[in-house]
Coordinates of C-alpha atoms in Angstrom, one line a residue:
Chain A
M1 CA 0.0 0.0 0.0
N2 CA 1.2 3.5 -0.9
I3 CA 2.2 5.2 2.3
Y4 CA 0.5 8.4 1.1
E5 CA -2.9 6.7 1.0
R6 CA -3.0 6.5 4.8
H7 CA -3.2 10.2 4.9
D8 CA -5.8 10.7 2.3
W9 CA -3.4 13.1 0.6
K10 CA -4.3 14.0 -2.9
M11 CA -1.3 13.6 -5.3
V12 CA -1.0 16.7 -7.5
P13 CA 2.1 18.1 -9.3
S14 CA 3.2 21.4 -7.7
R15 CA 3.6 22.8 -11.2
N16 CA -0.2 22.8 -11.6
G17 CA -0.3 25.5 -8.9
F18 CA 2.0 27.7 -10.9
G19 CA -0.2 27.4 -13.9
R20 CA -3.4 28.1 -11.9
A21 CA -1.8 31.1 -10.3
L22 CA -0.9 32.6 -13.7
T23 CA -4.5 32.5 -15.0
E24 CA -5.8 33.8 -11.8
L25 CA -3.3 36.7 -11.8
A26 CA -3.9 37.4 -15.5
E27 CA -7.4 38.7 -14.7
R28 CA -6.2 41.1 -12.0
H29 CA -3.0 42.3 -13.7
P30 CA -3.2 43.3 -17.3
E31 CA 0.5 44.0 -17.2
L32 CA 1.3 40.3 -16.5
V33 CA 3.0 38.6 -19.4
V34 CA 4.5 35.2 -19.7
I35 CA 7.7 34.1 -21.5
G36 CA 8.2 30.5 -22.4
A37 CA 11.2 28.6 -23.7
D38 CA 9.6 25.8 -25.6
L39 CA 8.4 24.0 -22.5
T40 CA 5.1 25.7 -22.1
E41 CA 3.0 22.7 -21.3
S42 CA 5.6 21.1 -19.1
T43 CA 5.8 24.2 -16.9
R44 CA 2.0 24.6 -17.0
A45 CA 2.5 28.1 -18.5
N46 CA 0.1 26.7 -21.2
Y47 CA -2.8 27.4 -18.8
F48 CA -2.0 31.0 -19.4
S49 CA -0.8 31.0 -23.0
E50 CA -4.0 29.2 -24.2
K51 CA -6.2 31.8 -22.6
Y52 CA -4.0 34.9 -23.2
P53 CA -2.1 34.3 -26.4
D54 CA -1.4 38.0 -26.9
R55 CA 0.4 38.2 -23.6
F56 CA 2.5 35.1 -24.1
F57 CA 5.9 35.2 -25.9
N58 CA 7.8 32.1 -26.7
A59 CA 11.6 32.7 -26.7
G60 CA 12.3 29.3 -28.1
I61 CA 15.1 27.2 -26.8
A62 CA 17.1 30.2 -25.7
E63 CA 17.0 30.8 -22.0
Q64 CA 19.7 33.4 -21.8
N65 CA 17.8 35.7 -24.2
A66 CA 14.5 34.8 -22.5
A67 CA 15.9 36.1 -19.2
G68 CA 17.1 39.3 -20.8
M69 CA 13.9 39.9 -22.7
A70 CA 12.0 39.4 -19.4
A71 CA 14.1 42.2 -17.9
G72 CA 13.4 44.4 -20.9
L73 CA 9.7 43.8 -20.5
A74 CA 10.0 44.6 -16.8
L75 CA 11.7 47.9 -17.6
T76 CA 8.6 49.0 -19.5
G77 CA 6.3 48.3 -16.5
K78 CA 5.2 44.8 -17.4
I79 CA 5.4 41.9 -14.9
P80 CA 7.1 39.2 -16.9
V81 CA 7.0 35.6 -15.7
F82 CA 9.6 33.4 -17.3
S83 CA 9.4 29.7 -16.9
T84 CA 11.4 26.7 -17.9
Y85 CA 13.1 23.8 -16.2
G86 CA 15.2 24.8 -13.2
V87 CA 18.4 23.5 -14.7
F88 CA 18.1 25.8 -17.6
A89 CA 16.6 28.8 -15.7
A90 CA 19.1 28.9 -12.8
G91 CA 22.0 27.2 -14.6
R92 CA 22.1 28.2 -18.2
A93 CA 20.8 31.8 -17.6
F94 CA 22.6 32.4 -14.3
D95 CA 24.7 35.4 -15.4
Q96 CA 21.6 36.9 -17.1
I97 CA 19.6 36.5 -13.8
R98 CA 22.5 37.9 -11.8
T99 CA 23.7 40.8 -13.9
T100 CA 20.6 41.8 -16.0
I101 CA 17.7 40.9 -13.7
C102 CA 19.0 41.1 -10.1
Y103 CA 21.6 43.9 -10.4
S104 CA 19.0 46.1 -12.1
N105 CA 16.4 44.8 -9.6
A106 CA 14.1 44.1 -12.5
N107 CA 10.6 43.0 -11.6
V108 CA 11.0 39.5 -13.2
K109 CA 9.4 36.3 -11.8
I110 CA 11.1 33.0 -12.7
G111 CA 9.2 29.8 -12.6
G112 CA 11.8 27.1 -12.1
A113 CA 10.0 23.9 -13.0
H114 CA 11.1 20.3 -12.5
G115 CA 13.1 21.1 -9.4
G116 CA 14.8 18.2 -7.6
L117 CA 14.5 14.5 -8.7
S118 CA 10.9 14.9 -9.8
V119 CA 11.7 14.7 -13.5
G120 CA 12.8 11.1 -12.8
P121 CA 13.3 9.1 -16.0
D122 CA 14.9 12.1 -17.8
G123 CA 18.0 11.6 -15.7
A124 CA 20.7 13.8 -14.4
T125 CA 20.8 16.4 -17.2
H126 CA 17.3 17.5 -16.4
Q127 CA 17.2 17.0 -12.6
A128 CA 17.7 20.4 -10.9
L129 CA 19.7 19.9 -7.7
E130 CA 21.6 23.1 -7.6
E131 CA 19.2 26.0 -8.0
I132 CA 18.7 26.8 -4.3
A133 CA 22.5 27.3 -4.0
L134 CA 22.7 29.3 -7.2
I135 CA 19.7 31.5 -6.6
R136 CA 20.0 32.3 -2.9
V137 CA 23.3 34.0 -3.3
L138 CA 21.9 36.7 -5.5
P139 CA 21.2 40.1 -4.0
H140 CA 17.6 41.5 -4.5
M141 CA 16.3 38.0 -5.1
T142 CA 13.5 36.2 -3.3
L143 CA 13.5 32.4 -3.4
F144 CA 10.3 30.3 -2.8
T145 CA 10.4 26.5 -2.5
P146 CA 6.7 25.7 -2.0
A147 CA 5.7 22.3 -0.6
D148 CA 2.8 21.4 -2.9
D149 CA 0.4 22.5 -5.6
E150 CA -1.6 24.9 -3.5
E151 CA 1.5 26.5 -1.8
T152 CA 3.0 26.9 -5.3
R153 CA -0.1 28.8 -6.3
K154 CA 0.1 31.1 -3.3
A155 CA 3.9 31.6 -3.8
T156 CA 3.4 32.6 -7.4
I157 CA 0.6 35.0 -6.4
A158 CA 2.8 36.5 -3.7
A159 CA 5.7 36.9 -6.1
V160 CA 3.6 39.0 -8.4
E161 CA 1.4 40.9 -5.9
Q162 CA 3.7 41.4 -2.9
I163 CA 7.2 41.7 -4.3
N164 CA 8.5 44.4 -6.6
G165 CA 11.7 42.7 -7.7
P166 CA 13.1 39.4 -8.9
V167 CA 11.6 36.2 -7.5
Y168 CA 12.5 32.6 -8.2
I169 CA 9.8 29.9 -7.5
R170 CA 11.1 26.3 -7.4
F171 CA 8.5 23.6 -8.1
G172 CA 8.4 20.1 -9.3
R173 CA 7.1 17.8 -12.0
A174 CA 5.8 14.6 -10.4
P175 CA 2.6 14.5 -8.4
V176 CA 3.3 15.1 -4.7
P177 CA 1.1 15.0 -1.6
S178 CA -1.2 18.0 -1.2
I179 CA -0.5 18.9 2.4
T180 CA -1.9 22.5 2.3
D181 CA -5.3 23.9 1.2
E182 CA -6.7 27.2 0.4
S183 CA -7.0 28.2 4.0
T184 CA -3.4 27.4 4.9
P185 CA -1.6 30.7 5.6
F186 CA 1.3 31.7 3.4
E187 CA 3.4 34.7 4.4
V188 CA 6.5 35.7 2.5
G189 CA 9.6 35.2 4.5
K190 CA 7.8 33.5 7.4
A191 CA 8.3 29.8 7.9
R192 CA 5.2 27.7 8.3
I193 CA 5.1 25.6 11.4
V194 CA 3.5 22.4 10.2
K195 CA 3.5 20.9 13.7
D196 CA 5.1 21.7 17.0
G197 CA 7.3 19.4 19.0
E198 CA 10.0 19.3 21.7
D199 CA 12.9 17.0 20.9
I200 CA 14.0 17.9 17.4
T201 CA 13.1 20.3 14.5
I202 CA 12.9 19.1 11.0
I203 CA 13.1 22.0 8.5
A204 CA 12.2 20.9 5.0
C205 CA 11.2 22.4 1.7
G206 CA 9.3 21.3 -1.4
A207 CA 8.0 17.8 -1.5
M208 CA 10.3 16.9 1.4
V209 CA 7.8 18.5 3.8
A210 CA 5.4 15.7 3.3
E211 CA 8.2 13.1 3.6
S212 CA 9.2 14.8 6.9
I213 CA 5.6 14.5 8.2
L214 CA 5.7 10.8 7.5
A215 CA 9.1 10.5 9.2
S216 CA 7.8 12.3 12.3
E217 CA 5.1 9.6 12.6
I218 CA 7.8 6.9 12.9
L219 CA 9.8 9.1 15.4
E220 CA 6.8 9.9 17.6
R221 CA 6.0 6.2 17.9
D222 CA 9.5 5.9 19.4
G223 CA 8.7 8.8 21.7
I224 CA 10.6 11.5 19.9
S225 CA 8.6 14.7 19.6
V226 CA 9.2 16.5 16.3
R227 CA 8.7 20.0 15.3
I228 CA 8.2 20.4 11.5
I229 CA 8.8 23.6 9.5
D230 CA 7.9 24.1 5.9
M231 CA 10.6 26.6 4.8
H232 CA 8.8 27.8 1.7
T233 CA 10.8 31.0 1.6
I234 CA 14.6 30.4 1.6
K235 CA 15.5 33.9 0.8
P236 CA 14.9 36.0 2.9
I237 CA 15.0 33.2 5.4
D238 CA 13.0 33.3 8.6
R239 CA 15.8 33.7 11.2
Q240 CA 13.4 34.0 14.0
A241 CA 11.8 30.7 13.4
I242 CA 15.2 29.0 13.1
E243 CA 16.6 30.5 16.3
E244 CA 13.4 29.7 18.1
S245 CA 13.5 26.1 16.9
A246 CA 17.1 25.8 18.0
R247 CA 16.3 27.0 21.5
K248 CA 13.2 25.0 21.8
T249 CA 14.3 21.6 20.5
G250 CA 18.1 21.7 20.6
A251 CA 18.7 19.9 17.3
I252 CA 17.8 20.7 13.7
L253 CA 17.6 18.4 10.7
T254 CA 17.2 19.9 7.3
V255 CA 15.6 18.0 4.4
E256 CA 15.7 19.0 0.8
E257 CA 15.7 17.5 -2.7
H258 CA 18.9 19.4 -3.5
Q259 CA 22.7 19.1 -3.3
I260 CA 24.0 19.0 0.3
E261 CA 26.2 22.0 -0.3
G262 CA 24.7 25.5 -0.5
G263 CA 21.0 24.6 -0.2
L264 CA 18.4 24.9 2.5
G265 CA 20.7 23.1 5.0
G266 CA 23.4 25.7 4.4
A267 CA 20.9 28.5 4.7
V268 CA 19.6 27.2 8.0
A269 CA 23.1 26.5 9.3
E270 CA 24.2 30.0 8.6
V271 CA 21.5 31.3 10.9
V272 CA 22.0 28.6 13.6
V273 CA 25.8 29.3 14.0
R274 CA 25.1 33.0 14.4
T275 CA 22.2 32.8 16.8
Y276 CA 22.0 29.6 18.9
P277 CA 24.4 26.8 17.8
V278 CA 22.9 23.4 18.3
P279 CA 23.7 20.0 16.6
M280 CA 22.5 19.8 13.0
D281 CA 22.4 17.3 10.2
F282 CA 21.4 17.4 6.6
V283 CA 19.2 15.1 4.5
A284 CA 20.1 16.0 0.9
V285 CA 21.7 14.7 -2.2
N286 CA 25.2 13.8 -1.2
D287 CA 27.4 15.6 -3.8
R288 CA 26.4 13.5 -6.8
F289 CA 24.4 13.7 -10.0
G290 CA 21.0 12.2 -10.3
E291 CA 20.0 9.3 -12.7
S292 CA 17.0 7.8 -14.4
G293 CA 14.3 6.2 -12.4
E294 CA 10.9 6.9 -11.0
P295 CA 11.1 9.9 -8.5
M296 CA 10.2 7.7 -5.6
E297 CA 12.8 5.1 -6.5
L298 CA 15.4 7.9 -6.6
I299 CA 14.3 9.5 -3.4
K300 CA 14.8 6.1 -1.7
K301 CA 18.2 5.5 -3.4
F302 CA 19.4 8.9 -2.4
E303 CA 18.1 8.5 1.1
L304 CA 15.7 11.3 1.1
D305 CA 12.7 9.1 1.9
Y306 CA 10.8 9.3 5.2
E307 CA 12.6 6.2 6.6
S308 CA 16.0 7.7 5.9
I309 CA 14.9 11.0 7.4
A310 CA 13.6 9.2 10.5
R311 CA 17.0 7.4 10.8
K312 CA 19.0 10.5 10.6
A313 CA 16.7 12.4 13.0
R314 CA 17.1 9.6 15.6
E315 CA 20.9 9.7 15.3
L316 CA 20.9 13.5 15.5
S317 CA 18.7 13.5 18.6
K318 CA 21.3 11.3 20.4
K319 CA 23.9 14.0 19.9
K320 CA 21.9 16.5 21.8
A321 CA 23.7 18.0 24.8
Chain B
M1 CA 22.4 65.8 -46.2
L2 CA 23.3 67.6 -43.1
D3 CA 24.1 71.3 -43.6
D4 CA 27.4 72.8 -42.7
N5 CA 26.1 74.3 -39.4
D6 CA 24.9 70.9 -38.3
L7 CA 28.1 69.2 -39.3
Q8 CA 30.1 71.8 -37.4
K9 CA 27.8 71.4 -34.3
Y10 CA 28.0 67.6 -34.3
S11 CA 31.8 67.6 -34.9
E12 CA 32.2 69.9 -31.9
I13 CA 30.2 67.6 -29.7
A14 CA 32.1 64.5 -30.8
R15 CA 35.4 66.4 -30.2
R16 CA 34.2 67.3 -26.7
I17 CA 33.1 63.7 -26.0
R18 CA 36.6 62.5 -26.9
F19 CA 38.1 65.1 -24.7
D20 CA 35.8 64.1 -21.8
V21 CA 36.6 60.4 -22.3
I22 CA 40.4 61.2 -22.0
K23 CA 39.9 63.4 -19.0
M24 CA 37.6 60.9 -17.3
T25 CA 39.7 57.9 -17.8
Y26 CA 43.0 59.7 -17.1
H27 CA 41.7 60.9 -13.7
A28 CA 40.1 57.5 -13.0
G29 CA 43.4 55.8 -13.7
S30 CA 41.4 53.1 -15.6
G31 CA 38.6 52.6 -18.0
H32 CA 37.9 51.9 -21.6
P33 CA 38.9 54.7 -24.0
G34 CA 39.3 52.7 -27.2
G35 CA 35.8 51.5 -27.7
S36 CA 34.5 54.9 -26.3
M37 CA 36.3 56.8 -29.1
S38 CA 34.8 54.6 -31.8
I39 CA 31.2 55.4 -30.8
A40 CA 31.6 59.2 -30.4
E41 CA 29.9 60.1 -33.7
I42 CA 27.3 57.4 -33.3
L43 CA 26.2 58.7 -29.8
T44 CA 26.3 62.3 -31.0
I45 CA 24.0 61.9 -34.0
L46 CA 21.8 59.6 -32.0
Y47 CA 21.3 61.9 -28.9
F48 CA 21.4 65.2 -30.8
K49 CA 19.3 64.3 -33.9
H50 CA 17.4 61.1 -33.8
L51 CA 16.5 60.3 -30.2
A52 CA 13.1 61.3 -28.7
H53 CA 14.1 62.2 -25.2
R54 CA 14.0 64.9 -22.5
P55 CA 17.2 65.3 -20.6
S56 CA 15.4 67.4 -17.9
E57 CA 12.8 64.6 -17.6
P58 CA 14.8 61.4 -17.9
H59 CA 11.8 59.2 -17.1
W60 CA 9.6 60.9 -19.7
E61 CA 7.1 58.2 -20.7
N62 CA 7.3 58.6 -24.4
R63 CA 11.1 58.6 -24.6
D64 CA 13.0 56.3 -27.0
R65 CA 15.4 53.9 -25.1
V66 CA 19.1 53.6 -25.5
I67 CA 20.8 50.4 -24.2
L68 CA 24.6 50.4 -24.3
S69 CA 25.1 46.6 -24.7
K70 CA 28.8 47.2 -24.9
G71 CA 28.6 48.6 -21.4
H72 CA 32.4 49.1 -21.0
A73 CA 32.2 52.1 -23.4
C74 CA 30.2 54.0 -20.8
P75 CA 32.7 56.9 -20.6
A76 CA 31.4 57.9 -24.0
L77 CA 27.8 57.4 -22.8
Y78 CA 28.4 59.4 -19.7
A79 CA 30.0 62.2 -21.8
V80 CA 27.1 62.4 -24.2
L81 CA 24.6 62.4 -21.3
A82 CA 26.4 65.3 -19.6
E83 CA 26.6 67.1 -23.0
A84 CA 22.8 66.7 -23.4
G85 CA 22.3 68.0 -19.9
Y86 CA 21.2 64.9 -18.0
Y87 CA 23.5 65.7 -15.1
P88 CA 26.2 68.3 -14.2
R89 CA 29.4 68.1 -16.2
D90 CA 31.6 68.3 -13.1
E91 CA 30.3 64.9 -12.0
M92 CA 32.0 63.3 -15.0
W93 CA 35.4 63.5 -13.2
T94 CA 34.1 61.1 -10.5
L95 CA 34.2 58.2 -13.0
R96 CA 35.0 54.9 -11.3
K97 CA 35.6 56.6 -8.0
F98 CA 34.2 55.5 -4.6
G99 CA 30.6 56.6 -4.2
S100 CA 30.3 57.8 -7.8
R101 CA 27.1 57.5 -9.9
L102 CA 29.5 56.9 -12.8
Q103 CA 30.4 53.3 -12.2
G104 CA 33.0 51.4 -14.2
H105 CA 30.1 49.9 -16.1
P106 CA 26.6 51.5 -16.3
A107 CA 24.7 50.9 -13.1
L108 CA 21.0 51.5 -12.8
D109 CA 21.0 51.4 -9.0
K110 CA 23.3 54.4 -8.8
G111 CA 20.6 56.6 -10.3
L112 CA 22.6 58.5 -12.9
P113 CA 19.9 60.1 -15.1
G114 CA 19.8 58.6 -18.6
I115 CA 21.0 55.2 -17.6
E116 CA 18.2 52.8 -18.5
V117 CA 19.6 49.5 -17.2
S118 CA 22.9 48.0 -15.9
T119 CA 25.0 46.5 -18.6
G120 CA 28.6 45.3 -18.8
S121 CA 28.4 41.5 -19.1
L122 CA 28.6 41.3 -22.9
G123 CA 25.7 40.1 -25.0
Q124 CA 23.0 40.9 -22.5
G125 CA 22.0 44.4 -23.5
I126 CA 20.7 43.3 -26.8
S127 CA 18.2 40.9 -25.1
I128 CA 17.0 43.7 -22.9
A129 CA 16.5 45.9 -25.9
V130 CA 14.6 43.1 -27.6
G131 CA 12.3 42.8 -24.5
I132 CA 11.7 46.6 -24.5
A133 CA 10.9 46.7 -28.2
L134 CA 8.7 43.7 -27.9
S135 CA 6.7 45.4 -25.1
F136 CA 6.4 48.7 -27.1
K137 CA 5.4 47.0 -30.4
H138 CA 3.3 44.1 -29.3
L139 CA 1.8 45.2 -26.0
D140 CA 1.7 49.0 -25.9
N141 CA 1.4 49.6 -29.6
N142 CA 3.3 52.9 -29.3
H143 CA 5.8 54.5 -31.6
R144 CA 8.8 54.5 -29.3
R145 CA 12.0 53.2 -30.6
V146 CA 14.8 51.3 -29.0
Y147 CA 18.5 51.8 -29.9
T148 CA 21.2 49.5 -28.7
I149 CA 24.9 49.6 -29.3
L150 CA 27.0 46.4 -29.5
G151 CA 30.7 45.8 -30.1
D152 CA 31.7 43.6 -33.0
G153 CA 33.7 41.4 -30.5
E154 CA 30.6 41.3 -28.4
I155 CA 28.6 39.5 -31.0
E156 CA 30.8 36.5 -30.4
E157 CA 28.5 35.8 -27.5
G158 CA 25.9 33.2 -28.3
Q159 CA 23.2 35.1 -26.5
V160 CA 23.4 37.8 -29.1
W161 CA 22.3 35.5 -31.8
E162 CA 19.5 34.2 -29.7
A163 CA 18.4 37.8 -29.3
F164 CA 18.9 38.5 -33.0
M165 CA 16.7 35.5 -33.8
A166 CA 14.0 36.7 -31.5
A167 CA 14.0 40.2 -32.8
G168 CA 13.6 38.9 -36.4
H169 CA 10.9 36.5 -35.3
Y170 CA 8.8 39.2 -33.6
H171 CA 9.3 41.7 -36.5
L172 CA 10.7 44.4 -34.2
D173 CA 10.9 47.3 -36.6
N174 CA 11.1 49.6 -33.7
L175 CA 14.5 48.2 -32.8
V176 CA 17.9 49.5 -34.2
A177 CA 21.1 47.7 -33.2
I178 CA 24.2 49.6 -34.0
I179 CA 27.3 47.3 -34.3
D180 CA 30.5 49.2 -33.6
N181 CA 32.6 47.5 -36.2
N182 CA 36.1 48.6 -35.1
D183 CA 37.5 45.2 -35.8
L184 CA 39.4 45.0 -32.5
Q185 CA 38.8 43.2 -29.2
I186 CA 41.1 42.7 -26.2
D187 CA 43.1 39.8 -27.6
G188 CA 43.6 41.4 -31.1
F189 CA 41.7 41.6 -34.4
V190 CA 38.2 40.3 -34.2
S191 CA 38.8 38.2 -37.4
D192 CA 41.8 36.5 -35.7
V193 CA 40.3 36.0 -32.3
M194 CA 37.0 34.7 -33.5
N195 CA 35.8 35.8 -36.9
V196 CA 32.4 37.3 -36.9
H197 CA 32.2 38.1 -40.6
P198 CA 30.2 38.4 -42.7
I199 CA 28.1 40.4 -40.4
F200 CA 25.9 41.8 -43.1
D201 CA 24.9 38.4 -44.5
K202 CA 24.4 37.0 -41.1
M203 CA 22.0 39.7 -40.1
K204 CA 20.1 39.3 -43.3
A205 CA 19.9 35.6 -42.6
F206 CA 18.5 36.4 -39.2
N207 CA 15.7 38.4 -40.8
W208 CA 17.2 41.8 -40.0
Y209 CA 17.6 44.7 -42.4
P210 CA 21.3 45.5 -42.4
I211 CA 22.7 48.9 -43.3
V212 CA 26.4 49.7 -43.6
A213 CA 27.5 53.1 -42.5
E214 CA 30.8 55.0 -42.1
G215 CA 30.8 55.3 -38.3
H216 CA 32.8 58.5 -38.1
D217 CA 30.9 60.3 -41.0
F218 CA 27.9 62.2 -39.7
N219 CA 26.2 62.2 -43.1
S220 CA 26.6 58.4 -43.5
L221 CA 25.3 57.7 -40.0
N222 CA 22.5 60.2 -40.4
N223 CA 21.3 58.5 -43.6
A224 CA 21.5 55.1 -41.8
F225 CA 19.4 56.3 -38.9
E226 CA 16.9 58.0 -41.3
Q227 CA 16.7 54.8 -43.4
A228 CA 16.1 52.7 -40.3
K229 CA 12.9 54.6 -39.6
Q230 CA 11.5 53.7 -43.0
V231 CA 12.0 49.9 -42.6
K232 CA 8.8 48.0 -41.8
G233 CA 8.4 44.5 -40.4
M234 CA 12.0 43.8 -39.5
P235 CA 14.6 45.1 -37.1
V236 CA 17.5 47.2 -38.4
T237 CA 21.1 46.8 -37.8
I238 CA 23.6 49.6 -38.6
I239 CA 27.0 48.1 -39.2
A240 CA 29.1 51.1 -38.4
K241 CA 32.6 50.9 -39.8
T242 CA 34.7 52.5 -37.1
V243 CA 38.3 52.9 -35.8
K244 CA 39.0 51.8 -32.2
G245 CA 40.6 54.8 -30.4
K246 CA 39.5 57.1 -33.2
G247 CA 40.9 60.7 -33.0
I248 CA 43.9 59.9 -30.8
S249 CA 46.9 59.1 -32.9
Y250 CA 48.5 56.6 -30.6
M251 CA 45.2 54.8 -29.8
E252 CA 43.9 54.3 -33.3
N253 CA 43.7 50.6 -34.2
V254 CA 45.6 49.5 -31.2
A255 CA 43.9 46.8 -29.2
G256 CA 45.9 47.6 -26.1
W257 CA 43.8 50.8 -25.7
H258 CA 40.7 48.7 -25.1
G259 CA 40.8 48.9 -21.3
K260 CA 43.7 51.1 -20.3
A261 CA 43.8 54.8 -19.2
P262 CA 46.5 57.1 -20.7
N263 CA 49.3 58.2 -18.4
R264 CA 49.8 62.0 -17.9
E265 CA 52.1 62.4 -20.8
L266 CA 49.8 60.6 -23.2
A267 CA 46.7 62.3 -21.8
I268 CA 48.2 65.7 -22.5
K269 CA 49.2 64.6 -26.0
A270 CA 45.6 63.4 -26.6
V271 CA 44.1 66.7 -25.2
E272 CA 46.3 68.7 -27.5
E273 CA 45.6 66.5 -30.5
L274 CA 41.9 67.2 -29.9
G275 CA 42.6 70.9 -30.0
F276 CA 42.2 71.6 -26.2
P277 CA 44.7 73.5 -24.1
Q278 CA 46.8 71.3 -21.8
S279 CA 45.3 73.1 -18.8
A280 CA 41.9 71.7 -19.6
L281 CA 43.0 68.3 -18.4
D282 CA 43.1 69.4 -14.8
K283 CA 40.4 72.1 -14.8
D284 CA 37.7 71.6 -12.2
I285 CA 39.3 68.5 -10.8
A286 CA 39.0 68.4 -7.0
K287 CA 42.3 67.9 -5.4

């Protein structure tokens, strides 16, 4: 039996939330335009392009130019949303995002699709495991890593309606558990406390939030009380929530579908060492490239699954002073 | 044809731009004089004849846009902006200094009037220009025009050809890309380092309307800019034949003057060659 079924979780790709948000925003913001790079359906930008063809521009397979064009559109008062796979957005167009978009603080929103291992069978070339590191070092940038479809919708709406400047939204391809609904609060830069606990904090992002919830159920059976945080905004990161978690639980485990260096774990550690140092550990892809396989197979192989998270959490809690 | 009065006026402006570039880079101790000299006439005819703009109202909504894709040539841009009255001339001598609005490459966040966007990483300005032109033509349906200036070495960047393809695809006849064809880049002759020719045929193949102009001849440039306004349905490139370091004997056609400021002796020589008194080099410089 699929573990997710126990929870009654609906399985929906988070990219759907991105597409839904675009059409919703289109009505309210005539200045919203969308730029694609030949992956319009994959990123769900097609929800928008089919309804608003006059406000959609395909840049073709040319991400560097797409990023620059987006900046140009922003300079004329439009709100451009550029979407493609995370590897191409954050990787191939990195200097364009850095120097043209961020340095000029252009009001460009970037939809980084297929984040993590969620593009499974396509293999390492298309599995984006580096964007958090690449994007969070950029001044003026806001980085969202929403947990599911609905949170991706909210993050995309916030990117357009609450932030005047560059935003990167990282979301995935494969269906993932819907763990939030319309009534779940989403506040930019404010971590979402999924559940409170006493013995250890798990700070996760993206689909790893659901995986962490499953891990916490195993841990709680063993008498370990777990606090879970959905860190949907990695930049600016919620320092207060991190410090509070360190003080309260005395140990922090981060969980992400990303390289171990420079990602969510690094971002959290940077806050922990400067506020209230406690033992930490990281569940992440351990400095290696991905490979072909179904996302869940890969998540197991790379030890990002709930059982691996629970194991690491248990070990970490033993290190507590 | 431009009349003699106009020619004299524009020649004077270009001469002052060259002088300002020498003075700015000399006092900065660094900068890019070579590629600034090669665009002095281009900027002059653009800002003083063809551009719709209001220097006293830099954010005027109906202005045309200028994007200096070859951002390193900003000393020439800063000079023409001062000449047009965008900001006080004295501020020019702060180029590249701590706290200056005249950064080593154009910086939007420093707020120098007339700077539309930050550029300097080559190949990126053209994409920005394409985005602006796209917005004007296909969303706002206005008559504003977008001018961008690229170096011939710059077009070695792959992104430039992505942008050229997009501009042709979207029929951006409100976009003019001027290629400063001085045939030199840092490592030597463009044709030796990485041959970009034939530019004319490439632009045609990318669905652009190419025009060749003599880049230091005001009549030739003026005709090219006039002709560009008549072209419908495709973007225009003006391939301007220029000389790197133009106007300074020891700089002309020498790649070494791409990114190096003249020392005192050479700065004085340049000032004199341009017909200014030696004393002008240090006038109004804060000690």
